[in-house]
Amino acid sequence: MIPRTLFDADLEGFRDSVRKFLEQEAAPYHDQWEKDGQVSRELWQKAGELGFLCPMLPEE
């Protein structure tokens, strides 16, 4: 397998954190959200608290 060199260690860590978050906080509720037609506000709030929304913007 060819090693991935596109992302640096910081970005790899961020990707891993987002992946784990989605596995724990989103995947179990996906079917319900599909039925409801929307994702829960709580998921968006948690994602924002963890810095997963608009990560390119400064914290202010």
JSON list of C-alpha atoms in Angstrom, two decimals:
[
{"chain": "A", "resi": 1, "resn": "MET", "atom": "CA", "xyz": [0.00, 0.00, 0.00]},
{"chain": "A", "resi": 2, "resn": "ILE", "atom": "CA", "xyz": [1.23, 3.48, -0.84]},
{"chain": "A", "resi": 3, "resn": "PRO", "atom": "CA", "xyz": [1.54, 5.70, 2.24]},
{"chain": "A", "resi": 4, "resn": "ARG", "atom": "CA", "xyz": [-0.69, 8.76, 2.30]},
{"chain": "A", "resi": 5, "resn": "THR", "atom": "CA", "xyz": [1.34, 11.98, 2.32]},
{"chain": "A", "resi": 6, "resn": "LEU", "atom": "CA", "xyz": [-1.39, 14.46, 1.45]},
{"chain": "A", "resi": 7, "resn": "PHE", "atom": "CA", "xyz": [-2.24, 15.30, 5.07]},
{"chain": "A", "resi": 8, "resn": "ASP", "atom": "CA", "xyz": [0.08, 16.29, 7.90]},
{"chain": "A", "resi": 9, "resn": "ALA", "atom": "CA", "xyz": [-0.14, 14.85, 11.43]},
{"chain": "A", "resi": 10, "resn": "ASP", "atom": "CA", "xyz": [-2.44, 17.65, 12.66]},
{"chain": "A", "resi": 11, "resn": "LEU", "atom": "CA", "xyz": [-4.96, 17.06, 9.91]},
{"chain": "A", "resi": 12, "resn": "GLU", "atom": "CA", "xyz": [-4.80, 13.29, 10.38]},
{"chain": "A", "resi": 13, "resn": "GLY", "atom": "CA", "xyz": [-5.56, 13.81, 14.08]},
{"chain": "A", "resi": 14, "resn": "PHE", "atom": "CA", "xyz": [-8.48, 16.08, 13.24]},
{"chain": "A", "resi": 15, "resn": "ARG", "atom": "CA", "xyz": [-9.85, 13.54, 10.77]},
{"chain": "A", "resi": 16, "resn": "ASP", "atom": "CA", "xyz": [-9.57, 10.77, 13.36]},
{"chain": "A", "resi": 17, "resn": "SER", "atom": "CA", "xyz": [-11.39, 12.89, 15.93]},
{"chain": "A", "resi": 18, "resn": "VAL", "atom": "CA", "xyz": [-14.22, 13.70, 13.52]},
{"chain": "A", "resi": 19, "resn": "ARG", "atom": "CA", "xyz": [-14.49, 10.05, 12.47]},
{"chain": "A", "resi": 20, "resn": "LYS", "atom": "CA", "xyz": [-14.76, 8.87, 16.09]},
{"chain": "A", "resi": 21, "resn": "PHE", "atom": "CA", "xyz": [-17.28, 11.59, 16.89]},
{"chain": "A", "resi": 22, "resn": "LEU", "atom": "CA", "xyz": [-19.50, 10.60, 13.97]},
{"chain": "A", "resi": 23, "resn": "GLU", "atom": "CA", "xyz": [-19.25, 6.91, 14.81]},
{"chain": "A", "resi": 24, "resn": "GLN", "atom": "CA", "xyz": [-20.33, 7.57, 18.40]},
{"chain": "A", "resi": 25, "resn": "GLU", "atom": "CA", "xyz": [-22.69, 10.52, 18.08]},
{"chain": "A", "resi": 26, "resn": "ALA", "atom": "CA", "xyz": [-24.21, 10.30, 14.60]},
{"chain": "A", "resi": 27, "resn": "ALA", "atom": "CA", "xyz": [-24.21, 6.76, 13.26]},
{"chain": "A", "resi": 28, "resn": "PRO", "atom": "CA", "xyz": [-26.50, 5.32, 15.98]},
{"chain": "A", "resi": 29, "resn": "TYR", "atom": "CA", "xyz": [-29.17, 7.95, 15.22]},
{"chain": "A", "resi": 30, "resn": "HIS", "atom": "CA", "xyz": [-28.92, 8.08, 11.42]},
{"chain": "A", "resi": 31, "resn": "ASP", "atom": "CA", "xyz": [-32.05, 6.03, 10.72]},
{"chain": "A", "resi": 32, "resn": "GLN", "atom": "CA", "xyz": [-34.17, 8.14, 13.06]},
{"chain": "A", "resi": 33, "resn": "TRP", "atom": "CA", "xyz": [-32.89, 11.36, 11.53]},
{"chain": "A", "resi": 34, "resn": "GLU", "atom": "CA", "xyz": [-33.75, 10.04, 8.08]},
{"chain": "A", "resi": 35, "resn": "LYS", "atom": "CA", "xyz": [-37.32, 9.39, 9.28]},
{"chain": "A", "resi": 36, "resn": "ASP", "atom": "CA", "xyz": [-37.52, 12.81, 10.94]},
{"chain": "A", "resi": 37, "resn": "GLY", "atom": "CA", "xyz": [-36.03, 14.59, 7.94]},
{"chain": "A", "resi": 38, "resn": "GLN", "atom": "CA", "xyz": [-33.50, 16.45, 10.09]},
{"chain": "A", "resi": 39, "resn": "VAL", "atom": "CA", "xyz": [-30.45, 15.99, 12.25]},
{"chain": "A", "resi": 40, "resn": "SER", "atom": "CA", "xyz": [-30.82, 16.78, 15.94]},
{"chain": "A", "resi": 41, "resn": "ARG", "atom": "CA", "xyz": [-29.76, 20.18, 17.21]},
{"chain": "A", "resi": 42, "resn": "GLU", "atom": "CA", "xyz": [-27.73, 18.43, 19.92]},
{"chain": "A", "resi": 43, "resn": "LEU", "atom": "CA", "xyz": [-25.40, 16.88, 17.34]},
{"chain": "A", "resi": 44, "resn": "TRP", "atom": "CA", "xyz": [-24.68, 20.28, 15.80]},
{"chain": "A", "resi": 45, "resn": "GLN", "atom": "CA", "xyz": [-24.08, 21.79, 19.24]},
{"chain": "A", "resi": 46, "resn": "LYS", "atom": "CA", "xyz": [-21.66, 19.01, 20.23]},
{"chain": "A", "resi": 47, "resn": "ALA", "atom": "CA", "xyz": [-19.85, 19.30, 16.89]},
{"chain": "A", "resi": 48, "resn": "GLY", "atom": "CA", "xyz": [-19.51, 23.04, 17.37]},
{"chain": "A", "resi": 49, "resn": "GLU", "atom": "CA", "xyz": [-18.24, 22.68, 20.94]},
{"chain": "A", "resi": 50, "resn": "LEU", "atom": "CA", "xyz": [-15.55, 20.31, 19.69]},
{"chain": "A", "resi": 51, "resn": "GLY", "atom": "CA", "xyz": [-14.47, 22.70, 16.94]},
{"chain": "A", "resi": 52, "resn": "PHE", "atom": "CA", "xyz": [-15.70, 20.56, 14.04]},
{"chain": "A", "resi": 53, "resn": "LEU", "atom": "CA", "xyz": [-17.82, 23.33, 12.46]},
{"chain": "A", "resi": 54, "resn": "CYS", "atom": "CA", "xyz": [-15.95, 25.98, 10.45]},
{"chain": "A", "resi": 55, "resn": "PRO", "atom": "CA", "xyz": [-12.52, 24.89, 11.73]},
{"chain": "A", "resi": 56, "resn": "MET", "atom": "CA", "xyz": [-10.81, 27.40, 9.45]},
{"chain": "A", "resi": 57, "resn": "LEU", "atom": "CA", "xyz": [-12.30, 30.34, 11.37]},
{"chain": "A", "resi": 58, "resn": "PRO", "atom": "CA", "xyz": [-10.54, 31.74, 14.44]},
{"chain": "A", "resi": 59, "resn": "GLU", "atom": "CA", "xyz": [-12.13, 31.12, 17.84]},
{"chain": "A", "resi": 60, "resn": "GLU", "atom": "CA", "xyz": [-13.86, 34.41, 18.65]}
]
